[in-house]
Coordinates of C-alpha atoms in Angstrom, one line a residue:
Chain N
M1 CA -19.4 18.3 -11.3
S2 CA -20.6 21.5 -13.0
S3 CA -18.0 23.9 -14.3
N4 CA -18.2 27.7 -14.7
I5 CA -18.0 28.4 -18.5
P6 CA -18.4 32.1 -19.4
D7 CA -20.4 32.7 -22.6
D8 CA -18.1 35.5 -23.9
L9 CA -15.0 33.3 -24.3
Q10 CA -13.8 30.6 -26.7
Y11 CA -12.4 27.2 -25.6
T12 CA -10.1 24.4 -26.6
K13 CA -10.2 20.6 -26.1
T14 CA -7.1 21.0 -23.9
H15 CA -9.0 23.3 -21.6
E16 CA -7.6 26.7 -22.4
W17 CA -9.9 29.8 -22.8
I18 CA -9.2 32.7 -25.1
R19 CA -10.7 36.2 -25.2
I20 CA -10.0 37.8 -28.6
E21 CA -10.3 41.6 -28.7
G22 CA -9.2 43.0 -32.1
D23 CA -5.8 41.5 -32.9
E24 CA -5.0 40.9 -29.3
A25 CA -6.0 38.0 -27.1
T26 CA -5.8 36.9 -23.4
I27 CA -5.4 33.2 -22.6
G28 CA -5.9 31.2 -19.5
V29 CA -7.1 27.8 -18.4
T30 CA -10.7 26.9 -17.7
D31 CA -12.5 26.3 -14.4
Y32 CA -12.6 22.6 -15.3
A33 CA -8.8 22.6 -15.8
Q34 CA -8.0 24.3 -12.5
H35 CA -10.3 21.9 -10.7
S36 CA -8.7 18.9 -12.3
L37 CA -5.2 20.1 -11.5
G38 CA -5.9 20.8 -7.9
D39 CA -3.8 23.2 -5.9
V40 CA -1.6 25.0 -8.4
V41 CA 1.9 25.6 -7.0
F42 CA 4.1 26.6 -9.9
T43 CA 3.8 28.1 -13.4
E44 CA 6.4 28.2 -16.2
L45 CA 5.4 30.8 -18.8
P46 CA 7.2 32.2 -21.9
E47 CA 9.1 35.5 -22.3
V48 CA 7.4 38.5 -23.9
G49 CA 8.3 38.4 -27.6
T50 CA 8.2 34.7 -28.0
R51 CA 6.3 33.6 -31.2
Y52 CA 4.2 30.5 -31.4
D53 CA 2.2 28.6 -34.0
A54 CA -1.4 27.7 -33.2
E55 CA -1.7 24.7 -30.8
A56 CA 2.0 25.0 -29.7
R57 CA 2.9 24.2 -26.1
F58 CA 3.7 27.5 -24.4
G59 CA 4.0 26.7 -20.8
T60 CA 3.4 24.3 -17.9
I61 CA 1.2 24.5 -14.8
E62 CA 2.1 22.3 -11.9
S63 CA 0.0 21.2 -8.9
V64 CA 1.3 19.2 -6.0
K65 CA 0.5 16.0 -7.9
A66 CA 1.4 16.6 -11.5
A67 CA 2.7 18.9 -14.3
S68 CA 0.3 19.8 -17.1
E69 CA 1.3 21.3 -20.4
I70 CA -0.7 24.3 -21.7
Y71 CA -1.3 25.0 -25.4
L72 CA -1.8 28.2 -27.4
P73 CA -5.2 28.2 -29.1
V74 CA -4.1 30.5 -31.9
A75 CA -0.9 31.6 -33.4
G76 CA 0.7 34.8 -32.0
T77 CA 3.5 36.6 -30.3
V78 CA 3.5 37.0 -26.5
I79 CA 3.0 40.7 -25.4
A80 CA 2.3 40.2 -21.7
V81 CA 2.8 37.5 -19.0
N82 CA 0.9 37.4 -15.7
S83 CA 3.8 38.0 -13.4
D84 CA 1.5 37.8 -10.3
L85 CA 1.5 34.0 -10.8
D86 CA 5.1 33.8 -9.7
A87 CA 4.2 34.7 -6.2
E88 CA 0.6 33.6 -6.2
P89 CA 0.1 30.6 -8.5
E90 CA -3.1 29.9 -6.6
L91 CA -4.8 32.7 -8.5
I92 CA -5.3 30.1 -11.2
N93 CA -7.5 28.1 -8.7
E94 CA -9.2 31.2 -7.2
D95 CA -10.0 33.1 -10.4
S96 CA -9.1 31.2 -13.5
Y97 CA -11.0 33.5 -15.9
G98 CA -9.8 36.7 -14.2
D99 CA -6.7 37.4 -12.1
G100 CA -5.5 33.9 -13.0
W101 CA -5.0 34.7 -16.7
L102 CA -1.7 33.4 -18.1
I103 CA -0.5 35.4 -21.2
K104 CA -1.7 38.0 -23.7
I105 CA -0.7 37.7 -27.3
K106 CA -0.8 39.6 -30.5
V107 CA -2.7 37.3 -32.8
T108 CA -1.2 36.3 -36.2
P109 CA -3.3 34.4 -38.8
G110 CA -3.4 30.6 -38.2
V111 CA -6.4 29.9 -36.1
G112 CA -6.6 26.6 -34.1
A113 CA -9.8 24.8 -33.4
L114 CA -11.9 26.9 -31.0
M115 CA -15.2 26.0 -29.4
S116 CA -18.0 28.3 -28.1
A117 CA -19.1 28.1 -24.5
D118 CA -22.0 25.8 -25.5
A119 CA -19.7 23.5 -27.5
Y120 CA -17.2 23.3 -24.7
S121 CA -19.9 22.5 -22.2
R122 CA -21.1 19.6 -24.4
Y123 CA -17.5 18.5 -24.8
L124 CA -17.0 18.4 -21.0
E125 CA -20.3 16.4 -20.6
G126 CA -18.8 13.9 -23.1
L127 CA -15.6 13.6 -21.1
E128 CA -17.5 12.8 -17.9
N129 CA -19.6 10.1 -19.4
Chain H
M1 CA -1.4 -0.2 -15.9
T2 CA -3.9 -1.6 -18.4
T3 CA -6.6 -3.9 -17.2
S4 CA -9.8 -5.2 -18.7
A5 CA -11.3 -5.8 -15.3
P6 CA -13.8 -3.3 -14.1
L7 CA -12.5 -0.9 -11.4
K8 CA -13.3 -1.9 -7.8
R9 CA -15.0 0.4 -5.3
T10 CA -14.6 0.5 -1.6
P11 CA -17.7 0.5 0.7
L12 CA -17.1 4.2 1.1
F13 CA -17.3 5.1 -2.6
E14 CA -20.7 6.9 -2.3
R15 CA -19.4 8.9 0.7
H16 CA -16.5 10.1 -1.3
V17 CA -18.7 11.2 -4.2
A18 CA -21.1 13.0 -1.7
L19 CA -18.1 14.8 -0.2
G20 CA -17.2 16.1 -3.6
A21 CA -14.0 14.1 -3.9
R22 CA -12.2 13.9 -7.2
V23 CA -12.0 10.2 -8.0
V24 CA -9.2 8.5 -9.9
E25 CA -8.1 5.0 -10.8
F26 CA -5.4 3.7 -8.5
G27 CA -4.2 0.1 -8.5
G28 CA -7.4 -1.2 -10.1
W29 CA -9.6 0.8 -7.7
E30 CA -11.7 4.0 -8.0
M31 CA -10.3 6.1 -5.2
P32 CA -10.6 9.7 -3.9
V33 CA -7.4 11.6 -4.8
Q34 CA -8.6 14.8 -3.0
Y35 CA -11.6 16.4 -1.3
S36 CA -10.9 20.0 -0.3
G37 CA -7.4 20.0 -1.8
I38 CA -4.1 18.2 -1.4
I39 CA -2.4 21.0 0.5
S40 CA -5.2 21.7 3.0
E41 CA -5.6 17.9 3.6
H42 CA -1.8 17.5 4.0
Q43 CA -1.7 20.4 6.6
A44 CA -4.7 18.9 8.4
V45 CA -2.8 15.7 9.0
R46 CA 0.4 17.6 10.1
N47 CA -1.5 20.0 12.4
A48 CA -4.7 18.2 13.5
A49 CA -5.9 14.9 11.9
G50 CA -7.0 13.3 8.7
L51 CA -9.2 10.3 7.9
F52 CA -8.3 8.2 4.8
D53 CA -10.2 5.4 3.2
I54 CA -7.5 2.9 2.4
S55 CA -9.8 -0.1 1.9
H56 CA -8.0 -0.8 -1.4
M57 CA -5.1 -2.2 0.6
G58 CA -4.9 -6.0 0.6
E59 CA -5.3 -8.1 3.7
I60 CA -4.0 -11.7 4.0
E61 CA -4.5 -13.8 7.1
V62 CA -1.9 -16.4 7.9
R63 CA -2.9 -19.1 10.4
G64 CA -1.8 -22.6 11.5
P65 CA 1.1 -24.2 13.4
G66 CA 3.5 -23.3 10.6
A67 CA 2.4 -19.6 10.2
L68 CA 5.5 -18.2 11.9
A69 CA 7.9 -20.5 10.0
F70 CA 6.2 -19.6 6.7
L71 CA 6.4 -15.8 7.4
Q72 CA 10.1 -16.1 8.4
H73 CA 10.6 -17.9 5.0
I74 CA 9.1 -15.0 3.0
C75 CA 9.9 -11.9 5.0
T76 CA 13.2 -10.1 5.3
Q77 CA 12.2 -8.9 8.7
D78 CA 12.5 -11.1 11.8
V79 CA 8.9 -12.1 12.3
A80 CA 9.7 -14.1 15.4
A81 CA 10.6 -10.8 17.1
I82 CA 7.1 -9.5 16.6
G83 CA 5.3 -10.4 19.8
V84 CA 1.5 -10.9 20.1
G85 CA -0.1 -7.4 19.9
M86 CA 2.7 -5.9 17.9
A87 CA 3.4 -5.2 14.2
N88 CA 6.4 -4.5 12.0
Y89 CA 7.3 -3.4 8.5
S90 CA 8.9 -6.0 6.3
L91 CA 9.9 -6.6 2.7
L92 CA 9.1 -9.6 0.5
C93 CA 12.0 -10.3 -1.9
H94 CA 12.6 -12.3 -5.0
P95 CA 15.5 -14.9 -5.0
D96 CA 17.6 -12.3 -6.7
G97 CA 17.0 -9.7 -3.9
G98 CA 14.6 -7.5 -5.9
I99 CA 11.6 -6.4 -3.9
V100 CA 8.2 -8.1 -4.5
D101 CA 6.4 -5.7 -2.2
D102 CA 6.6 -4.0 1.2
V103 CA 4.1 -5.2 3.8
F104 CA 3.1 -4.7 7.4
V105 CA 2.9 -7.9 9.5
Y106 CA 0.4 -7.6 12.5
H107 CA 0.7 -10.4 15.1
L108 CA -2.8 -11.0 16.6
P109 CA -3.8 -13.7 19.1
G110 CA -3.7 -16.9 17.1
Y111 CA -2.8 -15.5 13.7
Y112 CA -0.9 -13.0 11.6
L113 CA -2.4 -10.3 9.4
V114 CA -0.3 -9.2 6.4
V115 CA -1.3 -5.9 4.8
V116 CA -0.1 -5.5 1.2
N117 CA -0.3 -2.8 -1.5
A118 CA -3.5 -2.7 -3.4
S119 CA -1.8 -2.8 -6.8
N120 CA 0.1 -5.9 -5.7
A121 CA -2.6 -7.7 -3.8
A122 CA -3.2 -10.4 -6.4
K123 CA 0.5 -10.8 -7.2
D124 CA 1.5 -11.0 -3.5
F125 CA -1.2 -13.6 -2.7
A126 CA -0.1 -15.8 -5.6
W127 CA 3.5 -15.3 -4.6
M128 CA 2.8 -16.2 -1.0
R129 CA 0.8 -19.3 -1.9
E130 CA 3.6 -20.4 -4.2
H131 CA 6.1 -20.2 -1.4
A132 CA 3.8 -21.8 1.2
H133 CA 4.4 -25.3 0.0
G134 CA 5.8 -27.5 2.7
F135 CA 4.5 -25.2 5.5
D136 CA 1.6 -26.0 7.7
A137 CA 0.1 -22.6 7.2
E138 CA -3.3 -21.5 5.9
L139 CA -3.6 -18.3 3.8
T140 CA -6.8 -16.4 3.5
D141 CA -7.3 -13.3 1.3
T142 CA -9.8 -11.2 3.3
S143 CA -9.3 -8.1 1.2
D144 CA -12.7 -8.0 -0.4
A145 CA -14.5 -8.3 3.0
T146 CA -12.3 -5.8 4.8
A147 CA -12.5 -2.0 5.0
M148 CA -9.4 -0.1 6.3
L149 CA -9.4 3.5 7.5
A150 CA -6.3 5.5 8.5
L151 CA -6.8 8.1 11.3
Q152 CA -3.6 10.1 11.2
G153 CA -2.2 13.2 12.9
P154 CA -1.5 14.7 16.3
A155 CA -5.2 14.7 17.2
A156 CA -5.8 11.1 16.1
E157 CA -5.2 9.7 19.5
G158 CA -7.8 11.9 21.2
I159 CA -10.4 11.2 18.4
L160 CA -9.8 7.4 18.6
A161 CA -10.2 7.5 22.4
R162 CA -13.7 8.9 21.9
A163 CA -14.5 6.1 19.4
A164 CA -12.8 3.2 20.9
G165 CA -12.0 4.0 24.5
A166 CA -8.7 5.1 26.1
D167 CA -7.2 1.6 26.0
A168 CA -7.2 1.3 22.2
A169 CA -5.8 4.8 21.9
A170 CA -3.0 3.9 24.4
L171 CA -1.6 1.2 22.2
P172 CA 2.2 1.3 22.0
F173 CA 3.8 2.4 18.8
H174 CA 3.3 -0.4 16.3
G175 CA 0.9 -2.1 18.7
V176 CA -2.2 -3.8 17.5
A177 CA -5.4 -5.1 19.3
T178 CA -8.9 -6.1 18.7
A179 CA -11.4 -3.5 19.9
T180 CA -15.0 -2.5 19.7
L181 CA -15.6 0.9 18.0
L182 CA -18.6 3.1 18.6
G183 CA -20.1 0.5 21.0
D184 CA -20.7 -2.3 18.5
I185 CA -18.3 -2.4 15.5
P186 CA -15.7 -5.1 15.9
A187 CA -12.4 -3.9 14.7
I188 CA -8.7 -4.3 14.7
V189 CA -6.9 -1.2 15.8
A190 CA -3.2 -0.7 15.0
H191 CA -0.9 2.1 16.0
T192 CA 0.6 2.3 12.5
G193 CA 0.4 4.6 9.5
Y194 CA 2.0 6.0 6.4
T195 CA 2.1 9.8 6.9
G196 CA 5.0 10.6 9.2
E197 CA 2.6 11.6 11.9
D198 CA 1.3 9.6 14.8
G199 CA -1.9 7.8 14.1
F200 CA -3.9 4.6 13.8
E201 CA -5.1 2.2 11.2
L202 CA -8.5 0.6 11.7
F203 CA -9.7 -2.7 10.1
V204 CA -13.5 -3.4 10.1
D205 CA -15.9 -5.6 8.1
N206 CA -17.3 -3.7 5.1
A207 CA -20.7 -3.6 6.8
G208 CA -19.4 -1.2 9.5
A209 CA -17.3 1.0 7.2
V210 CA -19.9 3.7 6.4
R211 CA -21.0 4.3 10.0
L212 CA -17.4 4.3 11.2
W213 CA -16.4 6.8 8.6
D214 CA -19.4 9.1 9.3
E215 CA -19.1 9.0 13.1
L216 CA -15.3 9.5 13.1
L217 CA -15.7 12.6 10.9
A218 CA -18.4 13.9 13.3
L219 CA -16.4 13.0 16.4
G220 CA -13.2 14.7 15.1
D221 CA -14.8 17.7 13.6
D222 CA -14.1 20.1 16.5
A223 CA -10.5 18.8 16.5
G224 CA -10.0 19.7 12.8
L225 CA -10.3 16.2 11.4
K226 CA -10.7 16.3 7.6
P227 CA -11.3 13.5 5.0
C228 CA -8.1 13.1 3.1
G229 CA -7.4 11.5 -0.3
L230 CA -4.6 9.6 -1.9
G231 CA -3.0 12.8 -3.0
A232 CA -2.2 13.9 0.5
R233 CA -1.3 10.4 1.5
D234 CA 1.4 10.5 -1.2
S235 CA 2.7 14.0 -0.3
L236 CA 2.8 13.0 3.4
R237 CA 4.6 9.8 2.9
F238 CA 7.0 11.5 0.5
E239 CA 8.0 14.1 3.0
A240 CA 8.7 11.4 5.6
C241 CA 10.6 9.4 2.8
L242 CA 8.4 6.3 3.3
P243 CA 8.8 4.2 0.1
L244 CA 6.0 3.6 -2.4
Y245 CA 6.0 0.4 -4.5
G246 CA 6.6 1.2 -8.2
H247 CA 8.6 4.2 -7.2
E248 CA 11.3 3.8 -4.5
I249 CA 10.9 0.0 -4.5
A250 CA 10.3 -2.4 -7.3
D251 CA 11.1 -5.9 -8.6
D252 CA 14.4 -4.6 -9.9
I253 CA 15.5 -2.6 -6.9
N254 CA 17.0 -4.3 -3.8
P255 CA 16.5 -3.1 -0.2
Y256 CA 20.0 -1.8 0.1
Q257 CA 19.5 0.4 -2.9
A258 CA 16.2 1.6 -1.4
K259 CA 17.9 2.4 2.0
L260 CA 15.8 -0.3 3.6
G261 CA 18.6 -2.5 4.8
W262 CA 17.3 -2.0 8.3
A263 CA 14.3 -4.1 7.4
V264 CA 16.5 -7.0 6.2
K265 CA 17.6 -9.3 9.1
L266 CA 20.2 -11.5 7.5
D267 CA 21.0 -13.1 10.9
K268 CA 17.5 -13.7 12.1
G269 CA 18.2 -17.4 12.4
A270 CA 16.1 -18.6 9.6
D271 CA 16.7 -18.7 5.8
F272 CA 14.4 -16.7 3.7
V273 CA 13.7 -16.1 0.0
G274 CA 16.4 -13.8 -1.4
R275 CA 18.7 -14.1 1.6
D276 CA 21.8 -15.3 -0.3
A277 CA 21.5 -12.6 -2.9
L278 CA 20.9 -9.9 -0.3
A279 CA 23.9 -11.1 1.8
Q280 CA 26.0 -10.8 -1.4
A281 CA 24.5 -7.4 -2.2
K282 CA 25.2 -6.1 1.3
Q283 CA 28.8 -7.2 1.1
A284 CA 29.5 -6.0 -2.4
G285 CA 27.8 -2.7 -2.0
V286 CA 25.3 -1.2 -4.4
A287 CA 26.1 0.7 -7.6
S288 CA 23.1 2.9 -7.3
K289 CA 21.0 4.0 -4.4
L290 CA 18.2 6.2 -3.3
A291 CA 19.0 9.8 -2.4
G292 CA 16.9 12.8 -1.5
F293 CA 17.5 16.1 -3.3
E294 CA 16.3 19.6 -3.2
M295 CA 15.9 21.6 -6.4
I296 CA 18.3 24.6 -6.6
D297 CA 17.0 25.9 -9.9
R298 CA 13.4 26.9 -10.2
G299 CA 11.5 23.8 -11.2
I300 CA 9.8 20.6 -10.0
A301 CA 11.2 17.1 -10.4
R302 CA 8.6 14.4 -11.1
G303 CA 8.8 10.6 -11.0
G304 CA 10.4 9.2 -14.1
Y305 CA 12.4 12.3 -15.0
A306 CA 16.1 11.6 -15.8
I307 CA 18.9 12.6 -13.4
C308 CA 22.1 13.8 -15.2
D309 CA 25.6 14.7 -14.4
A310 CA 27.2 18.1 -15.2
D311 CA 28.0 16.8 -18.7
G312 CA 24.4 16.0 -19.4
Q313 CA 25.0 12.2 -19.2
P314 CA 22.0 10.3 -17.7
I315 CA 23.1 8.8 -14.4
G316 CA 19.8 8.0 -12.7
V317 CA 16.1 8.6 -12.4
V318 CA 13.6 10.4 -10.1
T319 CA 11.4 8.0 -8.2
T320 CA 9.1 10.6 -6.7
G321 CA 9.2 14.4 -6.8
M322 CA 6.9 17.3 -5.9
P323 CA 6.7 20.5 -4.0
A324 CA 6.7 19.5 -0.3
P325 CA 3.7 21.2 1.3
T326 CA 5.1 21.2 4.9
L327 CA 8.6 22.2 4.0
G328 CA 7.9 24.6 1.2
K329 CA 10.6 23.2 -1.0
N330 CA 10.7 21.4 -4.3
L331 CA 12.1 18.0 -3.3
G332 CA 12.7 14.7 -4.9
L333 CA 13.8 11.1 -4.3
G334 CA 15.8 9.3 -6.9
L335 CA 18.2 6.5 -7.7
V336 CA 21.7 7.8 -8.4
P337 CA 25.2 6.3 -8.5
A338 CA 26.2 5.5 -4.9
A339 CA 29.1 7.9 -5.1
L340 CA 26.7 10.8 -5.6
A341 CA 24.2 9.8 -3.0
A342 CA 26.0 11.7 -0.2
E343 CA 24.7 14.9 1.2
G344 CA 25.9 17.9 -0.7
S345 CA 26.4 16.2 -4.0
E346 CA 25.1 18.2 -7.0
V347 CA 23.1 16.6 -9.8
F348 CA 20.9 17.8 -12.5
V349 CA 17.3 16.9 -13.1
L350 CA 16.1 17.0 -16.7
V351 CA 12.8 19.0 -16.6
R352 CA 11.3 19.3 -20.1
E353 CA 14.7 18.9 -21.8
R354 CA 16.3 21.5 -19.5
P355 CA 18.9 20.3 -16.9
L356 CA 18.0 22.0 -13.6
R357 CA 20.5 21.9 -10.6
A358 CA 19.6 19.9 -7.5
R359 CA 21.5 19.2 -4.3
V360 CA 21.5 15.9 -2.4
V361 CA 20.1 16.5 1.2
K362 CA 19.5 14.5 4.3
T363 CA 16.5 12.2 4.5
P364 CA 13.9 11.9 5.7
F365 CA 12.9 15.4 4.6
Y366 CA 10.4 15.5 7.4
K367 CA 11.2 13.8 10.7
P368 CA 8.3 11.6 11.7
R369 CA 6.5 12.5 14.9
Y370 CA 5.4 9.2 16.3
K371 CA 4.3 8.8 20.0
K372 CA 6.3 5.9 21.2

């Protein structure tokens, strides 16, 4: 199985992506993650204003089959939540790097372990072998 | 489950990979959990038809003059009431009344075929042999040589008629017969299933499995037949409230707790393993039993989550829970105190440390649509 891994994002071992622009960042789950989850039917995301340490659990994505925890790649405070997912959780399957984004945060110092697209691609190859 | 044995593959494994299935470990097997997606596969079975590879299931043949007496001894169901060409659901119970497994017993000319859960196949076969002493019955485990396909859904009958002829497709509900599929594949065809829809289960030698799979998919294409994985099998059986071993039934759960008392025939005229304990359990009543519930608060119950009372005290456990694709609700099955198992009772399901309200509702959630 080949996954879509955009070059301009950074990635985690728990299959989140992050796009850092200045001191703000958008976070979602990768194509690999949405494919592994299957049909997403439910999301549980934090309130705007919630503050998290790097690598903290900030929400849950549920498919028919299972619940999966999602982790924040870097420390920060939530400044926006994708409210479209309440009515259309399938956006995560359809467009995990676009309309299926999860939250935006204001980044605070305390960076977690991030991978480039190349490094994430090699990591996925390792998982599959 | 931890096991050092390599995972087994069915004769259709390469087909699943070629169809883009996501493959997972289940009961010691590498099985397809989904192809196009659990929801679309689920809907295909409810509205048209689905084809499942269930070759991981275990098959045990019971032959000999003492076959019936032996099966009466190990089954809670009245096997003597299963005429030739018919099948029925039964439980195997421990002496203390706990459930060893649930099985389907098919009565074919000259022998019985017992189909058991994949994860229990070795345990069941050993258990059956252990209880076969003193009976003139011969047990043969044919699991490794047998492929099993389930063709399920309202369009299944029409598709089977094209593959096996109208006679096979006209079997009565729970009927079973030998048949020739696609002109030259010897098979056993049974009007049984595990989806809450009408449908058939087909047993063939491994050698015929790939051609049968390919040709059924081709024959059923215009009727909307889709390959379906274990994910949809689970969501379909869950909506119809058909139990799954390790969830609704287990070694420490008795049939009355699991609302399967209808499959226990205490008065069938033969003693059987567990009968004394089950007679006592029936008379005494059970402290906890299975109930179906609908989430009131926003959230999804999952197997293993705790069920609590209004004070936060744990009172039970979720056995299976998920968003029900056909019904569009977040539903669950769980063991709760018998007093709270009645429709309308309110309980709380602990979801990630938060107690969420749920209400006990009538089961089955989805009324099966069998053609009888």
